[in-house]
PDB file of C-alpha atoms in Angstrom:
ATOM      1  CA  MET A 517     115.755  28.850  95.438  1.00 94.00           C
ATOM      2  CA  GLN A 518     113.743  30.736  92.823  1.00 97.00           C
ATOM      3  CA  VAL A 519     110.475  32.658  93.084  1.00 97.00           C
ATOM      4  CA  THR A 520     108.305  34.346  90.495  1.00 98.00           C
ATOM      5  CA  VAL A 521     106.980  37.736  91.548  1.00 98.00           C
ATOM      6  CA  GLY A 522     104.790  40.268  89.869  1.00 98.00           C
ATOM      7  CA  CYS A 523     101.680  42.385  89.789  1.00 98.00           C
ATOM      8  CA  ARG A 524      98.954  43.591  87.466  1.00 98.00           C
ATOM      9  CA  PHE A 525      97.014  46.881  87.708  1.00 98.00           C
ATOM     10  CA  GLU A 526      93.982  47.545  85.521  1.00 98.00           C
ATOM     11  CA  HIS A 527      92.556  51.026  84.835  1.00 98.00           C
ATOM     12  CA  ASP A 528      89.802  52.557  82.714  1.00 97.00           C
ATOM     13  CA  LEU A 529      90.360  56.307  82.792  1.00 97.00           C
ATOM     14  CA  ASP A 530      88.329  59.263  81.573  1.00 96.00           C
ATOM     15  CA  ALA A 531      91.481  61.250  80.775  1.00 97.00           C
ATOM     16  CA  PRO A 532      95.243  60.634  80.591  1.00 97.00           C
ATOM     17  CA  VAL A 533      97.070  60.697  83.935  1.00 98.00           C
ATOM     18  CA  HIS A 534     100.774  60.797  84.742  1.00 98.00           C
ATOM     19  CA  ALA A 535     101.868  58.056  87.130  1.00 98.00           C
ATOM     20  CA  VAL A 536     104.865  56.868  89.117  1.00 98.00           C
ATOM     21  CA  ILE A 537     104.906  53.093  89.538  1.00 98.00           C
ATOM     22  CA  GLN A 538     107.029  51.442  92.221  1.00 98.00           C
ATOM     23  CA  VAL A 539     106.764  47.668  91.838  1.00 98.00           C
ATOM     24  CA  GLU A 540     110.246  46.726  90.596  1.00 98.00           C
ATOM     25  CA  PRO A 541     112.731  45.285  93.130  1.00 98.00           C
ATOM     26  CA  ARG A 542     115.629  47.348  94.424  1.00 96.00           C
ATOM     27  CA  PHE A 543     119.095  46.797  93.008  1.00 92.00           C
ATOM     28  CA  ASP A 544     120.615  46.209  96.468  1.00 91.00           C
ATOM     29  CA  GLY A 545     118.211  43.644  97.920  1.00 86.00           C
ATOM     30  CA  PRO A 546     119.374  40.228  99.223  1.00 88.00           C
ATOM     31  CA  PHE A 547     118.316  38.470  96.015  1.00 93.00           C
ATOM     32  CA  ARG A 548     119.270  38.347  92.348  1.00 94.00           C
ATOM     33  CA  LEU A 549     116.906  38.845  89.430  1.00 96.00           C
ATOM     34  CA  LYS A 550     117.271  36.233  86.689  1.00 96.00           C
ATOM     35  CA  TRP A 551     114.944  38.127  84.368  1.00 97.00           C
ATOM     36  CA  GLU A 552     112.229  40.767  84.549  1.00 97.00           C
ATOM     37  CA  ARG A 553     109.529  41.993  82.202  1.00 97.00           C
ATOM     38  CA  TRP A 554     107.515  45.200  82.065  1.00 97.00           C
ATOM     39  CA  SER A 555     104.567  44.705  79.692  1.00 96.00           C
ATOM     40  CA  PRO A 556     101.866  47.394  79.756  1.00 97.00           C
ATOM     41  CA  GLU A 557      98.833  47.255  77.474  1.00 97.00           C
ATOM     42  CA  PRO A 558      98.735  49.292  75.351  1.00 96.00           C
ATOM     43  CA  ASP A 559     102.481  49.765  75.060  1.00 95.00           C
ATOM     44  CA  LEU A 560     103.499  52.865  77.025  1.00 95.00           C
ATOM     45  CA  ALA A 561     106.626  54.979  76.865  1.00 96.00           C
ATOM     46  CA  SER A 562     108.238  55.079  80.311  1.00 97.00           C
ATOM     47  CA  THR A 563     111.425  56.103  82.073  1.00 98.00           C
ATOM     48  CA  ARG A 564     113.052  54.776  85.248  1.00 98.00           C
ATOM     49  CA  TYR A 565     114.869  56.647  88.003  1.00 98.00           C
ATOM     50  CA  LEU A 566     116.107  56.154  91.564  1.00 98.00           C
ATOM     51  CA  ASP A 567     114.345  58.231  94.200  1.00 98.00           C
ATOM     52  CA  GLY A 568     116.008  59.780  97.256  1.00 96.00           C
ATOM     53  CA  PHE A 569     115.869  56.471  99.138  1.00 97.00           C
ATOM     54  CA  GLY A 570     117.409  54.438  96.310  1.00 97.00           C
ATOM     55  CA  ASN A 571     114.098  52.911  95.230  1.00 98.00           C
ATOM     56  CA  LEU A 572     113.546  52.087  91.574  1.00 98.00           C
ATOM     57  CA  CYS A 573     110.600  54.055  90.168  1.00 98.00           C
ATOM     58  CA  ARG A 574     109.016  54.159  86.724  1.00 98.00           C
ATOM     59  CA  ARG A 575     107.198  57.142  85.189  1.00 98.00           C
ATOM     60  CA  ALA A 576     104.537  56.763  82.513  1.00 98.00           C
ATOM     61  CA  ASP A 577     101.436  58.469  81.151  1.00 98.00           C
ATOM     62  CA  LEU A 578      98.385  56.266  81.611  1.00 98.00           C
ATOM     63  CA  PRO A 579      96.061  56.749  78.609  1.00 97.00           C
ATOM     64  CA  ALA A 580      92.359  57.487  78.604  1.00 97.00           C
ATOM     65  CA  GLY A 581      90.333  54.306  78.329  1.00 98.00           C
ATOM     66  CA  PRO A 582      91.305  50.811  79.421  1.00 98.00           C
ATOM     67  CA  SER A 583      94.931  49.981  80.221  1.00 98.00           C
ATOM     68  CA  VAL A 584      96.907  47.320  82.065  1.00 98.00           C
ATOM     69  CA  LEU A 585     100.225  47.697  83.891  1.00 98.00           C
ATOM     70  CA  ARG A 586     102.004  44.378  84.341  1.00 98.00           C
ATOM     71  CA  TYR A 587     105.382  43.571  85.872  1.00 98.00           C
ATOM     72  CA  GLU A 588     106.877  40.140  86.477  1.00 98.00           C
ATOM     73  CA  ALA A 589     110.296  38.761  87.387  1.00 98.00           C
ATOM     74  CA  LEU A 590     112.132  35.611  88.349  1.00 98.00           C
ATOM     75  CA  ALA A 591     114.292  36.084  91.447  1.00 97.00           C
ATOM     76  CA  HIS A 592     116.943  33.872  93.032  1.00 97.00           C
ATOM     77  CA  VAL A 593     116.499  34.103  96.815  1.00 97.00           C
ATOM     78  CA  SER A 594     118.182  32.550  99.816  1.00 96.00           C
ATOM     79  CA  PRO A 595     116.538  29.360 101.108  1.00 96.00           C
ATOM     80  CA  GLU A 596     117.263  30.577 104.639  1.00 97.00           C
ATOM     81  CA  PRO A 597     114.823  32.631 106.749  1.00 97.00           C
ATOM     82  CA  ASP A 598     115.446  36.282 107.601  1.00 98.00           C
ATOM     83  CA  PRO A 599     118.783  36.588 109.469  1.00 97.00           C
ATOM     84  CA  VAL A 600     118.795  36.764 113.269  1.00 98.00           C
ATOM     85  CA  TRP A 601     121.303  38.218 115.770  1.00 98.00           C
ATOM     86  CA  PRO A 602     119.739  37.937 119.243  1.00 98.00           C
ATOM     87  CA  ALA A 603     122.729  39.686 120.845  1.00 98.00           C
ATOM     88  CA  ALA A 604     122.487  42.734 118.558  1.00 98.00           C
ATOM     89  CA  PRO A 605     122.740  45.884 120.702  1.00 99.00           C
ATOM     90  CA  GLU A 606     121.013  49.204 120.336  1.00 99.00           C
ATOM     91  CA  VAL A 607     123.286  52.051 119.279  1.00 98.00           C
ATOM     92  CA  ALA A 608     123.252  55.383 121.091  1.00 97.00           C
ATOM     93  CA  PRO A 609     122.182  58.293 118.848  1.00 97.00           C
ATOM     94  CA  ALA A 610     125.635  59.894 119.140  1.00 97.00           C
ATOM     95  CA  HIS A 611     127.180  56.824 117.528  1.00 98.00           C
ATOM     96  CA  LEU A 612     124.623  56.137 114.793  1.00 98.00           C
ATOM     97  CA  PRO A 613     125.709  56.362 111.145  1.00 97.00           C
ATOM     98  CA  ASP A 614     124.522  59.531 109.429  1.00 96.00           C
ATOM     99  CA  ASN A 615     122.169  57.601 107.143  1.00 94.00           C
ATOM    100  CA  ALA A 616     120.458  55.924 110.113  1.00 98.00           C
ATOM    101  CA  LEU A 617     119.916  59.025 112.233  1.00 97.00           C
ATOM    102  CA  ALA A 618     117.030  60.309 110.091  1.00 96.00           C
ATOM    103  CA  PHE A 619     115.074  57.132 110.819  1.00 99.00           C
ATOM    104  CA  THR A 620     114.840  58.029 114.517  1.00 99.00           C
ATOM    105  CA  LEU A 621     112.680  61.058 113.662  1.00 98.00           C
ATOM    106  CA  PRO A 622     108.882  61.291 113.393  1.00 99.00           C
ATOM    107  CA  SER A 623     107.271  61.092 109.966  1.00 98.00           C
ATOM    108  CA  ARG A 624     103.730  61.825 108.842  1.00 98.00           C
ATOM    109  CA  LEU A 625     102.381  58.307 109.446  1.00 98.00           C
ATOM    110  CA  CYS A 626     104.794  57.425 112.261  1.00 99.00           C
ATOM    111  CA  PRO A 627     104.354  60.189 114.888  1.00 98.00           C
ATOM    112  CA  SER A 628     106.928  58.877 117.337  1.00 98.00           C
ATOM    113  CA  ASP A 629     106.920  62.140 119.292  1.00 98.00           C
ATOM    114  CA  GLU A 630     103.187  61.771 119.914  1.00 98.00           C
ATOM    115  CA  LEU A 631     103.422  58.120 120.991  1.00 98.00           C
ATOM    116  CA  ALA A 632     106.652  58.428 123.006  1.00 98.00           C
ATOM    117  CA  PRO A 633     104.859  58.264 126.391  1.00 98.00           C
ATOM    118  CA  VAL A 634     103.111  55.051 125.344  1.00 98.00           C
ATOM    119  CA  ALA A 635     106.333  53.549 123.997  1.00 99.00           C
ATOM    120  CA  TYR A 636     108.243  54.293 127.204  1.00 98.00           C
ATOM    121  CA  ASP A 637     105.405  52.996 129.353  1.00 98.00           C
ATOM    122  CA  LEU A 638     105.249  49.698 127.441  1.00 98.00           C
ATOM    123  CA  PHE A 639     108.886  49.115 126.528  1.00 99.00           C
ATOM    124  CA  GLY A 640     111.086  51.669 128.281  1.00 98.00           C
ATOM    125  CA  SER A 641     112.021  49.347 131.143  1.00 98.00           C
ATOM    126  CA  LEU A 642     112.972  46.411 128.904  1.00 98.00           C
ATOM    127  CA  ALA A 643     116.587  45.479 128.248  1.00 98.00           C
ATOM    128  CA  PRO A 644     117.756  47.352 125.143  1.00 98.00           C
ATOM    129  CA  GLY A 645     118.698  45.511 121.977  1.00 98.00           C
ATOM    130  CA  TRP A 646     117.237  42.798 119.775  1.00 99.00           C
ATOM    131  CA  SER A 647     114.938  41.435 122.477  1.00 98.00           C
ATOM    132  CA  ARG A 648     113.290  44.826 123.016  1.00 99.00           C
ATOM    133  CA  VAL A 649     112.564  45.214 119.296  1.00 99.00           C
ATOM    134  CA  GLN A 650     111.152  41.696 119.248  1.00 99.00           C
ATOM    135  CA  SER A 651     108.970  42.579 122.241  1.00 99.00           C
ATOM    136  CA  ILE A 652     107.612  45.531 120.263  1.00 99.00           C
ATOM    137  CA  CYS A 653     106.771  43.195 117.381  1.00 99.00           C
ATOM    138  CA  ASP A 654     105.163  40.698 119.762  1.00 99.00           C
ATOM    139  CA  TRP A 655     102.981  43.423 121.273  1.00 99.00           C
ATOM    140  CA  VAL A 656     101.858  44.853 117.929  1.00 99.00           C
ATOM    141  CA  HIS A 657     101.207  41.387 116.510  1.00 98.00           C
ATOM    142  CA  THR A 658      99.076  40.458 119.528  1.00 98.00           C
ATOM    143  CA  GLU A 659      97.261  43.720 120.197  1.00 98.00           C
ATOM    144  CA  VAL A 660      96.397  44.785 116.627  1.00 98.00           C
ATOM    145  CA  GLY A 661      93.906  42.750 114.630  1.00 96.00           C
ATOM    146  CA  PHE A 662      94.263  42.292 110.883  1.00 93.00           C
ATOM    147  CA  GLY A 663      91.414  43.429 108.646  1.00 90.00           C
ATOM    148  CA  TYR A 664      91.228  44.592 105.037  1.00 89.00           C
ATOM    149  CA  GLY A 665      89.421  47.913 104.752  1.00 89.00           C
ATOM    150  CA  SER A 666      90.095  48.802 108.378  1.00 90.00           C
ATOM    151  CA  SER A 667      92.420  51.684 107.488  1.00 94.00           C
ATOM    152  CA  THR A 668      93.327  54.026 104.649  1.00 93.00           C
ATOM    153  CA  PRO A 669      96.660  54.861 102.984  1.00 93.00           C
ATOM    154  CA  VAL A 670      96.947  57.889 105.289  1.00 96.00           C
ATOM    155  CA  THR A 671      96.022  56.231 108.602  1.00 98.00           C
ATOM    156  CA  THR A 672      98.653  57.126 111.204  1.00 98.00           C
ATOM    157  CA  ALA A 673     100.208  54.835 113.779  1.00 98.00           C
ATOM    158  CA  ALA A 674      98.382  56.796 116.497  1.00 98.00           C
ATOM    159  CA  GLU A 675      95.073  55.972 114.825  1.00 98.00           C
ATOM    160  CA  VAL A 676      96.076  52.313 114.525  1.00 98.00           C
ATOM    161  CA  LEU A 677      96.910  52.234 118.224  1.00 98.00           C
ATOM    162  CA  GLU A 678      93.470  53.618 119.039  1.00 97.00           C
ATOM    163  CA  ALA A 679      91.538  51.372 116.616  1.00 96.00           C
ATOM    164  CA  ARG A 680      93.668  48.263 117.300  1.00 97.00           C
ATOM    165  CA  LYS A 681      93.075  47.111 113.729  1.00 97.00           C
ATOM    166  CA  GLY A 682      94.827  47.474 110.393  1.00 96.00           C
ATOM    167  CA  VAL A 683      96.680  45.835 107.527  1.00 96.00           C
ATOM    168  CA  CYS A 684     100.370  44.933 107.314  1.00 96.00           C
ATOM    169  CA  ARG A 685     101.239  48.551 106.513  1.00 97.00           C
ATOM    170  CA  ASP A 686      99.679  49.639 109.807  1.00 98.00           C
ATOM    171  CA  PHE A 687     101.416  46.925 111.832  1.00 98.00           C
ATOM    172  CA  ALA A 688     104.731  48.154 110.430  1.00 99.00           C
ATOM    173  CA  HIS A 689     103.913  51.815 111.096  1.00 99.00           C
ATOM    174  CA  LEU A 690     103.052  51.209 114.743  1.00 99.00           C
ATOM    175  CA  ALA A 691     106.160  49.113 115.419  1.00 99.00           C
ATOM    176  CA  ILE A 692     108.344  51.677 113.631  1.00 99.00           C
ATOM    177  CA  THR A 693     106.816  54.465 115.700  1.00 99.00           C
ATOM    178  CA  PHE A 694     107.522  52.678 118.978  1.00 99.00           C
ATOM    179  CA  CYS A 695     111.117  51.984 117.919  1.00 99.00           C
ATOM    180  CA  ARG A 696     111.771  55.589 116.924  1.00 99.00           C
ATOM    181  CA  ALA A 697     110.253  56.839 120.169  1.00 99.00           C
ATOM    182  CA  LEU A 698     112.977  54.813 121.936  1.00 99.00           C
ATOM    183  CA  ASN A 699     115.704  56.249 119.645  1.00 99.00           C
ATOM    184  CA  ILE A 700     115.990  52.991 117.696  1.00 99.00           C
ATOM    185  CA  PRO A 701     116.298  53.703 113.947  1.00 99.00           C
ATOM    186  CA  ALA A 702     113.497  51.998 112.031  1.00 99.00           C
ATOM    187  CA  ARG A 703     112.434  52.297 108.412  1.00 99.00           C
ATOM    188  CA  TYR A 704     109.436  51.090 106.411  1.00 99.00           C
ATOM    189  CA  ALA A 705     109.940  48.379 103.792  1.00 99.00           C
ATOM    190  CA  PHE A 706     107.641  46.617 101.373  1.00 98.00           C
ATOM    191  CA  GLY A 707     107.857  44.021  98.652  1.00 98.00           C
ATOM    192  CA  TYR A 708     106.825  40.575  97.520  1.00 98.00           C
ATOM    193  CA  LEU A 709     106.607  37.767 100.092  1.00 98.00           C
ATOM    194  CA  PRO A 710     105.932  34.183  98.964  1.00 97.00           C
ATOM    195  CA  ASP A 711     104.244  31.650 101.241  1.00 96.00           C
ATOM    196  CA  ILE A 712     107.288  29.407 101.677  1.00 95.00           C
ATOM    197  CA  GLY A 713     107.204  27.170 104.729  1.00 93.00           C
ATOM    198  CA  VAL A 714     103.948  28.691 105.973  1.00 94.00           C
ATOM    199  CA  GLU A 715     100.262  28.030 105.442  1.00 88.00           C
ATOM    200  CA  PRO A 716      98.877  30.384 102.738  1.00 85.00           C
ATOM    201  CA  LEU A 717      96.246  32.875 103.855  1.00 81.00           C
ATOM    202  CA  GLU A 718      92.720  32.629 102.510  1.00 79.00           C
ATOM    203  CA  ASP A 719      92.765  36.224 101.258  1.00 82.00           C
ATOM    204  CA  PRO A 720      94.240  37.037  97.830  1.00 85.00           C
ATOM    205  CA  MET A 721      97.960  37.812  97.926  1.00 91.00           C
ATOM    206  CA  ASP A 722      98.976  41.447  98.285  1.00 94.00           C
ATOM    207  CA  PHE A 723     102.210  43.370  98.677  1.00 96.00           C
ATOM    208  CA  CYS A 724     103.709  42.849 102.129  1.00 97.00           C
ATOM    209  CA  ALA A 725     105.021  45.543 104.473  1.00 98.00           C
ATOM    210  CA  TRP A 726     107.567  45.086 107.252  1.00 99.00           C
ATOM    211  CA  MET A 727     110.243  47.152 108.978  1.00 99.00           C
ATOM    212  CA  GLU A 728     114.024  47.265 109.066  1.00 99.00           C
ATOM    213  CA  VAL A 729     115.708  48.206 112.344  1.00 99.00           C
ATOM    214  CA  PHE A 730     119.297  49.347 112.876  1.00 99.00           C
ATOM    215  CA  LEU A 731     120.998  47.327 115.628  1.00 99.00           C
ATOM    216  CA  GLY A 732     124.720  46.768 116.122  1.00 98.00           C
ATOM    217  CA  ASP A 733     126.219  47.668 112.768  1.00 96.00           C
ATOM    218  CA  ALA A 734     123.473  46.662 110.327  1.00 98.00           C
ATOM    219  CA  TRP A 735     119.807  46.844 109.379  1.00 98.00           C
ATOM    220  CA  TRP A 736     117.664  43.839 110.351  1.00 99.00           C
ATOM    221  CA  THR A 737     114.275  42.695 109.104  1.00 99.00           C
ATOM    222  CA  PHE A 738     111.377  42.507 111.579  1.00 99.00           C
ATOM    223  CA  ASP A 739     107.835  41.645 110.518  1.00 98.00           C
ATOM    224  CA  PRO A 740     105.215  42.610 113.130  1.00 98.00           C
ATOM    225  CA  ARG A 741     102.331  41.448 110.937  1.00 97.00           C
ATOM    226  CA  ASN A 742     103.553  37.865 110.502  1.00 96.00           C
ATOM    227  CA  ASN A 743     105.916  37.956 113.510  1.00 97.00           C
ATOM    228  CA  GLN A 744     108.168  35.210 112.215  1.00 96.00           C
ATOM    229  CA  ARG A 745     111.333  34.875 110.167  1.00 97.00           C
ATOM    230  CA  ARG A 746     110.257  34.330 106.573  1.00 97.00           C
ATOM    231  CA  ILE A 747     111.905  32.980 103.419  1.00 97.00           C
ATOM    232  CA  GLY A 748     112.058  34.673 100.037  1.00 97.00           C
ATOM    233  CA  ARG A 749     111.389  38.364 100.617  1.00 97.00           C
ATOM    234  CA  VAL A 750     111.906  40.407  97.439  1.00 98.00           C
ATOM    235  CA  LEU A 751     112.335  44.023  98.509  1.00 98.00           C
ATOM    236  CA  ILE A 752     110.777  46.785  96.400  1.00 98.00           C
ATOM    237  CA  GLY A 753     111.126  49.911  98.493  1.00 98.00           C
ATOM    238  CA  ARG A 754     112.308  51.536 101.711  1.00 98.00           C
ATOM    239  CA  GLY A 755     111.346  54.847 103.263  1.00 98.00           C
ATOM    240  CA  ARG A 756     110.257  56.723 106.361  1.00 98.00           C
ATOM    241  CA  ASP A 757     106.735  55.345 106.033  1.00 98.00           C
ATOM    242  CA  ALA A 758     104.376  54.063 103.341  1.00 98.00           C
ATOM    243  CA  LEU A 759     103.972  57.504 101.770  1.00 97.00           C
ATOM    244  CA  ASP A 760     107.586  57.307 100.579  1.00 97.00           C
ATOM    245  CA  VAL A 761     107.043  53.993  98.809  1.00 97.00           C
ATOM    246  CA  ALA A 762     103.570  54.068  97.281  1.00 97.00           C
ATOM    247  CA  MET A 763     103.159  51.293  94.710  1.00 97.00           C
ATOM    248  CA  LEU A 764     101.288  53.718  92.460  1.00 97.00           C
ATOM    249  CA  THR A 765     101.244  57.513  92.598  1.00 97.00           C
ATOM    250  CA  THR A 766      98.941  59.253  90.115  1.00 97.00           C
ATOM    251  CA  PHE A 767      98.708  62.950  89.341  1.00 97.00           C
ATOM    252  CA  GLY A 768      94.955  62.947  88.809  1.00 96.00           C
ATOM    253  CA  ALA A 769      91.993  60.624  89.268  1.00 94.00           C
ATOM    254  CA  ALA A 770      92.964  57.034  88.435  1.00 95.00           C
ATOM    255  CA  PRO A 771      90.843  54.509  90.352  1.00 94.00           C
ATOM    256  CA  LEU A 772      91.985  50.910  90.070  1.00 95.00           C
ATOM    257  CA  GLN A 773      89.587  48.559  88.315  1.00 96.00           C
ATOM    258  CA  SER A 774      91.467  45.534  89.623  1.00 97.00           C
ATOM    259  CA  MET A 775      94.820  44.567  91.122  1.00 97.00           C
ATOM    260  CA  GLU A 776      96.661  41.265  91.335  1.00 98.00           C
ATOM    261  CA  VAL A 777      99.930  40.429  93.128  1.00 98.00           C
ATOM    262  CA  TRP A 778     101.828  37.151  93.077  1.00 98.00           C
ATOM    263  CA  ALA A 779     104.931  35.652  94.679  1.00 98.00           C
ATOM    264  CA  ASP A 780     105.375  31.919  94.191  1.00 96.00           C
ATOM    265  CA  GLU A 781     108.178  29.438  94.722  1.00 96.00           C
ATOM    266  CA  VAL A 782     109.355  27.729  91.534  1.00 95.00           C
ATOM    267  CA  ARG A 783     109.344  23.999  92.189  1.00 88.00           C
ATOM    268  CA  GLY A 784     111.122  21.300  90.252  1.00 73.00           C
TER     269      GLY A 784
END
């Protein structure tokens, strides 16, 4: 199965601004890129690097005046939904791999220490393992309403819990926070998600955020916003929370004039 993915950012700046753009898929995702194209207007010199989480980032100087950043790719993805292992057990902290242990700790937007009493009250008595993580997703999906403009890029999971409203980023942050409070490693993930096998939403497409949880001997995808196994995820970035994987980081004022994101199945 093939999907086209991409995005377009439009700016009109008063002065040049340095930027880090994170919209290109990771090298180690469960997909294969057939081709990709980076085509800014005007043409911009840029360099790519891997950050501390292995995410592919691009640096460029955005010019004064109008400019467009555009990325697009064709990806070969599995036709199967996100993998499932209902018997997957939780792993005691003493036996976690070194690279998973850090994802049990609080982060700026996922204050698991602050929400630990809530997490234990809601989920502490449940049987550990896959079913408990799914129960966390069920709760967040049911108790938090979706609404554009209901949060900001620095809204914490504690604030989401209080407001009971957010976007997919906030759903992921709250579920991650509950998992970490229970010593279950959980990390933030975002990327492109086509509407394959589901009814498209009325709102314009955006990047999608979900979480990856370490159970048994592997990381598993859970999606508290959609709360279903989906087809065709194209992973861009992973981190402790959304601050580690911002789609666009600018070192100066650079308001977006417009933004477009797409992820579509190639038919025929």
